[in-house]
PDB file of C-alpha atoms in Angstrom:
ATOM      1  CA  MET A   1     103.512 151.173  80.084  1.00 68.00           C
ATOM      2  CA  ASN A   2     105.268 149.808  83.166  1.00 72.00           C
ATOM      3  CA  VAL A   3     105.382 146.020  83.678  1.00 73.00           C
ATOM      4  CA  PHE A   4     106.884 144.067  86.588  1.00 74.00           C
ATOM      5  CA  LEU A   5     107.958 140.441  86.028  1.00 74.00           C
ATOM      6  CA  LEU A   6     108.220 137.947  88.882  1.00 77.00           C
ATOM      7  CA  CYS A   7     110.160 134.822  87.880  1.00 74.00           C
ATOM      8  CA  LEU A   8     111.623 131.840  89.702  1.00 63.00           C
ATOM      9  CA  THR A   9     114.697 130.326  88.052  1.00 59.00           C
ATOM     10  CA  ILE A  10     116.610 130.206  84.801  1.00 54.00           C
ATOM     11  CA  SER A  11     113.503 128.974  82.943  1.00 59.00           C
ATOM     12  CA  GLY A  12     111.955 132.375  83.537  1.00 57.00           C
ATOM     13  CA  TYR A  13     114.869 134.233  81.972  1.00 68.00           C
ATOM     14  CA  ALA A  14     113.872 133.133  78.462  1.00 71.00           C
ATOM     15  CA  ILE A  15     110.498 134.798  78.986  1.00 70.00           C
ATOM     16  CA  LEU A  16     112.236 137.840  80.462  1.00 74.00           C
ATOM     17  CA  GLN A  17     114.467 138.107  77.395  1.00 79.00           C
ATOM     18  CA  ALA A  18     111.453 137.905  75.071  1.00 79.00           C
ATOM     19  CA  ILE A  19     109.594 140.544  77.085  1.00 78.00           C
ATOM     20  CA  MET A  20     112.643 142.826  77.100  1.00 81.00           C
ATOM     21  CA  GLU A  21     112.940 142.558  73.319  1.00 85.00           C
ATOM     22  CA  LYS A  22     109.257 143.396  72.898  1.00 82.00           C
ATOM     23  CA  ALA A  23     109.557 146.204  75.461  1.00 82.00           C
ATOM     24  CA  GLY A  24     112.338 147.813  73.451  1.00 84.00           C
ATOM     25  CA  GLN A  25     110.141 147.808  70.357  1.00 87.00           C
ATOM     26  CA  ASN A  26     107.161 149.337  72.188  1.00 84.00           C
ATOM     27  CA  ASN A  27     108.887 151.673  74.672  1.00 85.00           C
ATOM     28  CA  TRP A  28     107.662 149.680  77.680  1.00 83.00           C
ATOM     29  CA  GLN A  29     109.463 149.965  80.993  1.00 82.00           C
ATOM     30  CA  VAL A  30     110.044 146.472  82.403  1.00 81.00           C
ATOM     31  CA  SER A  31     111.474 145.530  85.799  1.00 82.00           C
ATOM     32  CA  ALA A  32     112.090 141.975  87.009  1.00 80.00           C
ATOM     33  CA  ILE A  33     113.003 140.092  90.157  1.00 81.00           C
ATOM     34  CA  CYS A  34     113.821 136.449  90.882  1.00 79.00           C
ATOM     35  CA  VAL A  35     111.915 135.176  93.929  1.00 78.00           C
ATOM     36  CA  GLU A  36     113.527 131.736  94.138  1.00 73.00           C
ATOM     37  CA  ASN A  37     114.431 131.944  97.835  1.00 76.00           C
ATOM     38  CA  PHE A  38     111.567 134.130  99.019  1.00 80.00           C
ATOM     39  CA  SER A  39     109.595 133.395 102.190  1.00 84.00           C
ATOM     40  CA  ASP A  40     106.013 134.534 102.810  1.00 83.00           C
ATOM     41  CA  ALA A  41     107.344 137.593 104.642  1.00 87.00           C
ATOM     42  CA  ASN A  42     109.642 138.384 101.697  1.00 86.00           C
ATOM     43  CA  TYR A  43     106.688 138.232  99.319  1.00 85.00           C
ATOM     44  CA  ARG A  44     104.669 140.623 101.460  1.00 88.00           C
ATOM     45  CA  ARG A  45     107.550 143.104 101.795  1.00 88.00           C
ATOM     46  CA  LEU A  46     108.100 142.973  98.039  1.00 88.00           C
ATOM     47  CA  LEU A  47     104.422 143.625  97.315  1.00 88.00           C
ATOM     48  CA  GLU A  48     104.291 146.518  99.759  1.00 88.00           C
ATOM     49  CA  ASP A  49     107.440 148.020  98.233  1.00 89.00           C
ATOM     50  CA  LEU A  50     106.008 147.685  94.730  1.00 87.00           C
ATOM     51  CA  ASP A  51     102.792 149.325  95.885  1.00 86.00           C
ATOM     52  CA  ARG A  52     104.746 152.327  97.156  1.00 88.00           C
ATOM     53  CA  ARG A  53     106.340 152.535  93.709  1.00 87.00           C
ATOM     54  CA  GLN A  54     102.865 152.490  92.117  1.00 87.00           C
ATOM     55  CA  GLU A  55     103.554 149.222  90.282  1.00 88.00           C
ATOM     56  CA  LYS A  56     100.175 147.854  89.171  1.00 90.00           C
ATOM     57  CA  LYS A  57     100.915 145.515  86.239  1.00 90.00           C
ATOM     58  CA  PHE A  58     102.589 142.146  86.837  1.00 91.00           C
ATOM     59  CA  VAL A  59     103.672 139.138  84.793  1.00 88.00           C
ATOM     60  CA  ILE A  60     104.034 136.171  87.163  1.00 89.00           C
ATOM     61  CA  ASP A  61     106.141 133.248  85.929  1.00 86.00           C
ATOM     62  CA  LEU A  62     106.272 130.764  88.803  1.00 84.00           C
ATOM     63  CA  GLU A  63     105.807 127.023  89.132  1.00 82.00           C
ATOM     64  CA  ALA A  64     102.400 125.933  90.465  1.00 80.00           C
ATOM     65  CA  GLU A  65     103.244 125.652  94.167  1.00 80.00           C
ATOM     66  CA  ARG A  66     105.141 128.952  94.284  1.00 84.00           C
ATOM     67  CA  LEU A  67     102.452 130.649  92.229  1.00 89.00           C
ATOM     68  CA  GLN A  68      99.687 129.608  94.622  1.00 89.00           C
ATOM     69  CA  ASN A  69     101.725 130.855  97.563  1.00 88.00           C
ATOM     70  CA  MET A  70     102.392 134.155  95.806  1.00 90.00           C
ATOM     71  CA  LEU A  71      98.690 134.630  95.062  1.00 93.00           C
ATOM     72  CA  GLU A  72      97.820 134.019  98.705  1.00 92.00           C
ATOM     73  CA  GLN A  73     100.254 136.753  99.728  1.00 92.00           C
ATOM     74  CA  ILE A  74      98.772 139.107  97.130  1.00 93.00           C
ATOM     75  CA  VAL A  75      95.342 138.597  98.703  1.00 93.00           C
ATOM     76  CA  SER A  76      96.717 138.953 102.242  1.00 91.00           C
ATOM     77  CA  VAL A  77      98.025 142.454 101.500  1.00 91.00           C
ATOM     78  CA  GLY A  78      94.937 143.477  99.523  1.00 92.00           C
ATOM     79  CA  LYS A  79      96.520 143.730  96.068  1.00 92.00           C
ATOM     80  CA  HIS A  80      93.789 141.676  94.381  1.00 93.00           C
ATOM     81  CA  VAL A  81      91.427 144.614  93.901  1.00 93.00           C
ATOM     82  CA  LYS A  82      90.437 146.864  91.005  1.00 93.00           C
ATOM     83  CA  GLY A  83      93.394 148.682  89.469  1.00 93.00           C
ATOM     84  CA  TYR A  84      95.822 145.743  89.623  1.00 94.00           C
ATOM     85  CA  HIS A  85      96.610 143.673  86.528  1.00 95.00           C
ATOM     86  CA  TYR A  86      98.171 140.192  86.568  1.00 95.00           C
ATOM     87  CA  ILE A  87      99.238 137.965  83.668  1.00 94.00           C
ATOM     88  CA  MET A  88      99.975 134.341  84.603  1.00 93.00           C
ATOM     89  CA  ALA A  89     102.831 133.218  82.370  1.00 87.00           C
ATOM     90  CA  ASN A  90     102.266 129.466  82.676  1.00 88.00           C
ATOM     91  CA  LEU A  91      99.949 127.516  80.364  1.00 94.00           C
ATOM     92  CA  GLY A  92      97.463 126.137  82.900  1.00 95.00           C
ATOM     93  CA  PHE A  93      95.128 128.978  83.885  1.00 96.00           C
ATOM     94  CA  LYS A  94      92.440 126.520  85.006  1.00 94.00           C
ATOM     95  CA  ASP A  95      94.972 124.733  87.223  1.00 94.00           C
ATOM     96  CA  ILE A  96      95.249 127.833  89.433  1.00 94.00           C
ATOM     97  CA  ASN A  97      92.977 128.352  92.435  1.00 92.00           C
ATOM     98  CA  LEU A  98      91.729 131.907  91.911  1.00 93.00           C
ATOM     99  CA  GLU A  99      88.632 131.709  94.086  1.00 92.00           C
ATOM    100  CA  ARG A 100      89.783 134.503  96.401  1.00 90.00           C
ATOM    101  CA  PHE A 101      90.502 136.742  93.394  1.00 93.00           C
ATOM    102  CA  MET A 102      87.074 136.333  91.804  1.00 90.00           C
ATOM    103  CA  HIS A 103      85.343 139.153  93.684  1.00 88.00           C
ATOM    104  CA  GLY A 104      88.375 141.354  94.299  1.00 92.00           C
ATOM    105  CA  GLY A 105      88.211 143.230  91.021  1.00 92.00           C
ATOM    106  CA  ALA A 106      91.790 142.749  89.791  1.00 94.00           C
ATOM    107  CA  ASN A 107      92.290 142.054  86.088  1.00 95.00           C
ATOM    108  CA  VAL A 108      93.719 138.506  85.867  1.00 96.00           C
ATOM    109  CA  THR A 109      94.624 137.023  82.480  1.00 96.00           C
ATOM    110  CA  GLY A 110      96.280 133.742  81.543  1.00 96.00           C
ATOM    111  CA  PHE A 111      96.711 130.975  79.006  1.00 96.00           C
ATOM    112  CA  GLN A 112      95.167 127.508  78.849  1.00 97.00           C
ATOM    113  CA  LEU A 113      96.916 124.864  76.749  1.00 97.00           C
ATOM    114  CA  VAL A 114      94.676 121.881  77.593  1.00 97.00           C
ATOM    115  CA  ASP A 115      91.195 122.138  76.076  1.00 96.00           C
ATOM    116  CA  PHE A 116      88.826 120.239  78.372  1.00 95.00           C
ATOM    117  CA  SER A 117      86.241 119.999  75.566  1.00 95.00           C
ATOM    118  CA  ASN A 118      88.730 117.957  73.511  1.00 95.00           C
ATOM    119  CA  PRO A 119      87.266 114.401  73.169  1.00 96.00           C
ATOM    120  CA  MET A 120      90.654 112.882  74.007  1.00 96.00           C
ATOM    121  CA  VAL A 121      90.838 114.935  77.215  1.00 97.00           C
ATOM    122  CA  ILE A 122      87.212 114.100  78.092  1.00 97.00           C
ATOM    123  CA  LYS A 123      87.933 110.379  77.712  1.00 96.00           C
ATOM    124  CA  LEU A 124      91.029 110.642  79.907  1.00 95.00           C
ATOM    125  CA  MET A 125      89.134 112.571  82.598  1.00 95.00           C
ATOM    126  CA  GLN A 126      86.371 109.947  82.628  1.00 96.00           C
ATOM    127  CA  ARG A 127      88.971 107.270  83.323  1.00 95.00           C
ATOM    128  CA  TRP A 128      90.788 109.523  85.793  1.00 95.00           C
ATOM    129  CA  ASN A 129      87.655 110.134  87.853  1.00 94.00           C
ATOM    130  CA  LYS A 130      87.123 106.388  88.249  1.00 94.00           C
ATOM    131  CA  LEU A 131      90.562 105.797  89.790  1.00 94.00           C
ATOM    132  CA  ASP A 132      90.723 104.559  93.370  1.00 93.00           C
ATOM    133  CA  GLN A 133      92.457 107.227  95.461  1.00 90.00           C
ATOM    134  CA  ARG A 134      93.902 104.556  97.743  1.00 91.00           C
ATOM    135  CA  GLU A 135      95.642 102.869  94.828  1.00 93.00           C
ATOM    136  CA  TYR A 136      96.385 106.075  92.903  1.00 92.00           C
ATOM    137  CA  PRO A 137      97.208 108.847  95.401  1.00 92.00           C
ATOM    138  CA  GLY A 138      96.545 112.277  93.949  1.00 88.00           C
ATOM    139  CA  SER A 139      93.762 111.127  91.641  1.00 91.00           C
ATOM    140  CA  ASP A 140      91.297 113.200  93.674  1.00 90.00           C
ATOM    141  CA  THR A 141      92.585 116.313  91.859  1.00 89.00           C
ATOM    142  CA  PRO A 142      92.633 116.820  88.065  1.00 89.00           C
ATOM    143  CA  PRO A 143      95.990 116.406  86.281  1.00 92.00           C
ATOM    144  CA  LYS A 144      97.850 119.643  85.584  1.00 93.00           C
ATOM    145  CA  TYR A 145      98.906 120.924  82.169  1.00 95.00           C
ATOM    146  CA  THR A 146     102.473 119.798  82.896  1.00 94.00           C
ATOM    147  CA  SER A 147     101.192 116.221  83.184  1.00 95.00           C
ATOM    148  CA  ALA A 148      99.477 116.590  79.803  1.00 97.00           C
ATOM    149  CA  LEU A 149     102.747 117.800  78.272  1.00 97.00           C
ATOM    150  CA  THR A 150     104.581 114.825  79.791  1.00 97.00           C
ATOM    151  CA  TYR A 151     101.956 112.435  78.411  1.00 97.00           C
ATOM    152  CA  ASP A 152     102.255 113.955  74.940  1.00 98.00           C
ATOM    153  CA  GLY A 153     106.047 113.815  75.167  1.00 97.00           C
ATOM    154  CA  VAL A 154     105.930 110.076  75.825  1.00 98.00           C
ATOM    155  CA  MET A 155     103.488 109.671  72.923  1.00 98.00           C
ATOM    156  CA  VAL A 156     105.904 111.515  70.619  1.00 98.00           C
ATOM    157  CA  MET A 157     108.797 109.256  71.636  1.00 96.00           C
ATOM    158  CA  ALA A 158     106.673 106.118  71.198  1.00 96.00           C
ATOM    159  CA  GLU A 159     105.518 107.213  67.738  1.00 97.00           C
ATOM    160  CA  ALA A 160     109.107 107.993  66.718  1.00 95.00           C
ATOM    161  CA  PHE A 161     110.272 104.537  67.818  1.00 92.00           C
ATOM    162  CA  ARG A 162     107.409 102.887  65.905  1.00 93.00           C
ATOM    163  CA  HIS A 163     108.353 104.833  62.784  1.00 93.00           C
ATOM    164  CA  LEU A 164     111.996 103.768  63.083  1.00 91.00           C
ATOM    165  CA  ARG A 165     110.965 100.128  63.474  1.00 89.00           C
ATOM    166  CA  ARG A 166     108.838 100.364  60.322  1.00 90.00           C
ATOM    167  CA  GLN A 167     111.903 101.729  58.523  1.00 86.00           C
ATOM    168  CA  LYS A 168     113.995  98.815  59.865  1.00 82.00           C
ATOM    169  CA  VAL A 169     116.291 101.191  61.751  1.00 78.00           C
ATOM    170  CA  ASP A 170     117.811  99.321  64.691  1.00 75.00           C
ATOM    171  CA  ILE A 171     118.406 101.992  67.315  1.00 70.00           C
ATOM    172  CA  SER A 172     119.450  99.339  69.835  1.00 67.00           C
ATOM    173  CA  ARG A 173     122.621  98.758  67.816  1.00 63.00           C
ATOM    174  CA  ARG A 174     125.478 100.279  69.796  1.00 59.00           C
ATOM    175  CA  GLY A 175     127.687 101.154  66.852  1.00 57.00           C
ATOM    176  CA  ASN A 176     130.375 103.747  67.372  1.00 59.00           C
ATOM    177  CA  ALA A 177     129.077 106.170  69.977  1.00 60.00           C
ATOM    178  CA  GLY A 178     132.264 108.215  69.766  1.00 64.00           C
ATOM    179  CA  ASP A 179     133.805 110.427  72.410  1.00 72.00           C
ATOM    180  CA  CYS A 180     131.316 112.539  74.355  1.00 75.00           C
ATOM    181  CA  LEU A 181     134.010 115.191  74.848  1.00 82.00           C
ATOM    182  CA  ALA A 182     135.078 115.300  71.190  1.00 80.00           C
ATOM    183  CA  ASN A 183     135.539 118.765  69.722  1.00 84.00           C
ATOM    184  CA  PRO A 184     133.887 119.177  67.304  1.00 84.00           C
ATOM    185  CA  ALA A 185     131.160 116.825  68.492  1.00 77.00           C
ATOM    186  CA  ALA A 186     130.822 113.541  66.630  1.00 74.00           C
ATOM    187  CA  PRO A 187     127.101 112.678  66.352  1.00 73.00           C
ATOM    188  CA  TRP A 188     125.831 109.180  67.035  1.00 74.00           C
ATOM    189  CA  ASN A 189     124.455 107.688  63.800  1.00 73.00           C
ATOM    190  CA  GLN A 190     121.296 106.355  65.427  1.00 79.00           C
ATOM    191  CA  GLY A 191     120.913 109.690  67.188  1.00 81.00           C
ATOM    192  CA  ILE A 192     120.719 111.431  63.822  1.00 83.00           C
ATOM    193  CA  ASP A 193     117.972 109.010  62.740  1.00 87.00           C
ATOM    194  CA  MET A 194     116.124 109.588  65.999  1.00 89.00           C
ATOM    195  CA  GLU A 195     116.318 113.371  65.722  1.00 92.00           C
ATOM    196  CA  ARG A 196     115.059 113.313  62.145  1.00 93.00           C
ATOM    197  CA  THR A 197     112.168 111.029  63.060  1.00 94.00           C
ATOM    198  CA  LEU A 198     111.146 113.060  66.112  1.00 96.00           C
ATOM    199  CA  LYS A 199     110.826 116.163  63.929  1.00 96.00           C
ATOM    200  CA  GLN A 200     108.521 114.236  61.577  1.00 96.00           C
ATOM    201  CA  VAL A 201     106.098 113.102  64.290  1.00 97.00           C
ATOM    202  CA  ARG A 202     102.614 114.547  64.069  1.00 97.00           C
ATOM    203  CA  LEU A 203      99.797 113.482  66.368  1.00 97.00           C
ATOM    204  CA  GLN A 204      96.796 114.672  68.361  1.00 97.00           C
ATOM    205  CA  GLY A 205      97.537 114.708  72.079  1.00 97.00           C
ATOM    206  CA  LEU A 206      96.107 116.057  75.306  1.00 97.00           C
ATOM    207  CA  THR A 207      97.577 119.461  74.417  1.00 97.00           C
ATOM    208  CA  GLY A 208      96.127 119.461  70.903  1.00 97.00           C
ATOM    209  CA  ASN A 209      98.055 119.186  67.660  1.00 97.00           C
ATOM    210  CA  VAL A 210     101.654 118.093  68.229  1.00 98.00           C
ATOM    211  CA  GLN A 211     104.166 118.654  65.446  1.00 97.00           C
ATOM    212  CA  PHE A 212     107.569 120.273  64.989  1.00 97.00           C
ATOM    213  CA  ASP A 213     109.480 122.410  62.514  1.00 96.00           C
ATOM    214  CA  HIS A 214     112.918 121.554  61.124  1.00 94.00           C
ATOM    215  CA  TYR A 215     114.512 123.146  64.211  1.00 94.00           C
ATOM    216  CA  GLY A 216     112.567 120.800  66.494  1.00 94.00           C
ATOM    217  CA  ARG A 217     110.334 123.575  67.838  1.00 94.00           C
ATOM    218  CA  ARG A 218     106.651 122.880  68.317  1.00 96.00           C
ATOM    219  CA  VAL A 219     104.392 124.560  65.746  1.00 96.00           C
ATOM    220  CA  ASN A 220     100.713 124.708  64.708  1.00 96.00           C
ATOM    221  CA  TYR A 221      99.265 124.526  68.196  1.00 96.00           C
ATOM    222  CA  THR A 222      96.600 126.688  69.803  1.00 96.00           C
ATOM    223  CA  MET A 223      96.063 127.842  73.353  1.00 96.00           C
ATOM    224  CA  ASP A 224      93.079 129.650  74.804  1.00 97.00           C
ATOM    225  CA  VAL A 225      93.286 133.024  76.532  1.00 97.00           C
ATOM    226  CA  PHE A 226      91.238 133.356  79.722  1.00 97.00           C
ATOM    227  CA  GLU A 227      90.263 136.263  81.902  1.00 96.00           C
ATOM    228  CA  LEU A 228      88.980 135.917  85.459  1.00 95.00           C
ATOM    229  CA  LYS A 229      85.427 137.165  85.998  1.00 91.00           C
ATOM    230  CA  ASN A 230      83.453 137.248  89.236  1.00 87.00           C
ATOM    231  CA  ASN A 231      81.730 134.015  88.196  1.00 88.00           C
ATOM    232  CA  GLY A 232      84.970 132.249  87.245  1.00 92.00           C
ATOM    233  CA  PRO A 233      87.399 132.029  84.305  1.00 94.00           C
ATOM    234  CA  ARG A 234      86.020 133.054  80.913  1.00 94.00           C
ATOM    235  CA  ARG A 235      87.563 132.406  77.522  1.00 95.00           C
ATOM    236  CA  ILE A 236      88.215 135.729  75.796  1.00 96.00           C
ATOM    237  CA  GLY A 237      90.286 134.565  72.843  1.00 96.00           C
ATOM    238  CA  TYR A 238      93.018 132.288  71.628  1.00 96.00           C
ATOM    239  CA  TRP A 239      96.608 132.366  70.404  1.00 96.00           C
ATOM    240  CA  ASN A 240      98.366 130.360  67.718  1.00 94.00           C
ATOM    241  CA  ASP A 241     101.540 130.873  65.755  1.00 89.00           C
ATOM    242  CA  ALA A 242      99.649 131.767  62.570  1.00 90.00           C
ATOM    243  CA  ASP A 243      97.036 134.256  63.796  1.00 92.00           C
ATOM    244  CA  LYS A 244      98.863 135.319  66.983  1.00 91.00           C
ATOM    245  CA  LEU A 245      96.419 136.775  69.527  1.00 93.00           C
ATOM    246  CA  VAL A 246      92.739 136.752  68.543  1.00 95.00           C
ATOM    247  CA  LEU A 247      90.265 138.283  71.003  1.00 94.00           C
ATOM    248  CA  ILE A 248      86.627 137.209  70.900  1.00 89.00           C
ATOM    249  CA  GLN A 249      83.440 137.763  72.853  1.00 68.00           C
ATOM    250  CA  ASP A 250      81.844 134.329  72.643  1.00 53.00           C
ATOM    251  CA  SER A 251      79.191 134.855  75.327  1.00 50.00           C
ATOM    252  CA  PRO A 252      77.255 137.801  76.779  1.00 51.00           C
ATOM    253  CA  LEU A 253      78.254 139.214  80.123  1.00 47.00           C
ATOM    254  CA  HIS A 254      76.781 137.366  83.085  1.00 48.00           C
ATOM    255  CA  PRO A 255      74.029 139.386  84.835  1.00 46.00           C
ATOM    256  CA  ASN A 256      76.187 139.563  87.959  1.00 47.00           C
ATOM    257  CA  ASP A 257      79.356 140.422  86.044  1.00 50.00           C
ATOM    258  CA  THR A 258      80.017 144.083  86.824  1.00 46.00           C
ATOM    259  CA  SER A 259      83.496 144.240  85.307  1.00 48.00           C
ATOM    260  CA  GLY A 260      82.111 145.556  82.001  1.00 46.00           C
ATOM    261  CA  MET A 261      83.992 146.456  78.881  1.00 42.00           C
ATOM    262  CA  GLU A 262      84.842 149.927  80.179  1.00 43.00           C
ATOM    263  CA  ASN A 263      87.173 148.372  82.774  1.00 45.00           C
ATOM    264  CA  ARG A 264      88.822 146.049  80.292  1.00 47.00           C
ATOM    265  CA  THR A 265      92.552 145.817  79.663  1.00 45.00           C
ATOM    266  CA  VAL A 266      93.443 144.195  76.345  1.00 44.00           C
ATOM    267  CA  ILE A 267      96.702 142.261  76.610  1.00 43.00           C
ATOM    268  CA  VAL A 268      98.716 141.936  73.404  1.00 42.00           C
ATOM    269  CA  THR A 269     101.430 139.331  73.805  1.00 42.00           C
ATOM    270  CA  THR A 270     103.739 137.005  71.916  1.00 40.00           C
ATOM    271  CA  ILE A 271     104.250 133.404  73.062  1.00 39.00           C
ATOM    272  CA  MET A 272     107.825 132.335  72.432  1.00 36.00           C
TER     273      MET A 272
END
């Protein structure tokens, strides 16, 4: 299998490394290019060159604005039709405007971290929709998944501070901060308390269950897997760190959905 990865900056290299490791295990051929300084014309030339090379499968890891621009260029050169396969590497599939892709026939798959049926998310959206756009510019569009992650991050910090206060740990005490350039590094005493407490935080946020392992990595969370149909995005499964990828068929095909199972590409992936 040949896969082409489009990434933006250094943040995309971690995904590239993970894909390369998986490619080595499965004998995939993976190519990648950084499009950080690309113009619209550069995008089109790249797509035309890839088409000449018969590249049909793409993993696109771009920030929202760049991603939308890239998708517009894909449509402009007619690469959104049957036979092309795109995986969106960000975690906000429903944040992406894919209206022009819906009837093209391309296989488009992505991940959705925020569950809009979550009562906490529903409550937030009810409040969000009541905001005055004049007082809160931008409230006319739904918040993106990155905003949900930021919100949950603040909640984690607040919960950690509350826990430290209950334990009578005074993190405002300056103490001996030590030399920032010390080798080996000398940790700040309150910093050690803060790190330990952050790892112990567990709460329900806009992105679902939020908790961490002893390395500080997030664990026990679930994201949905979506595929674009000609009547809009459809949930086709979910991923979590226990079950990995689980594909489901939770609703019958829409009468106007002509994609069918015979034209289906099953994506097996690992979220790092």
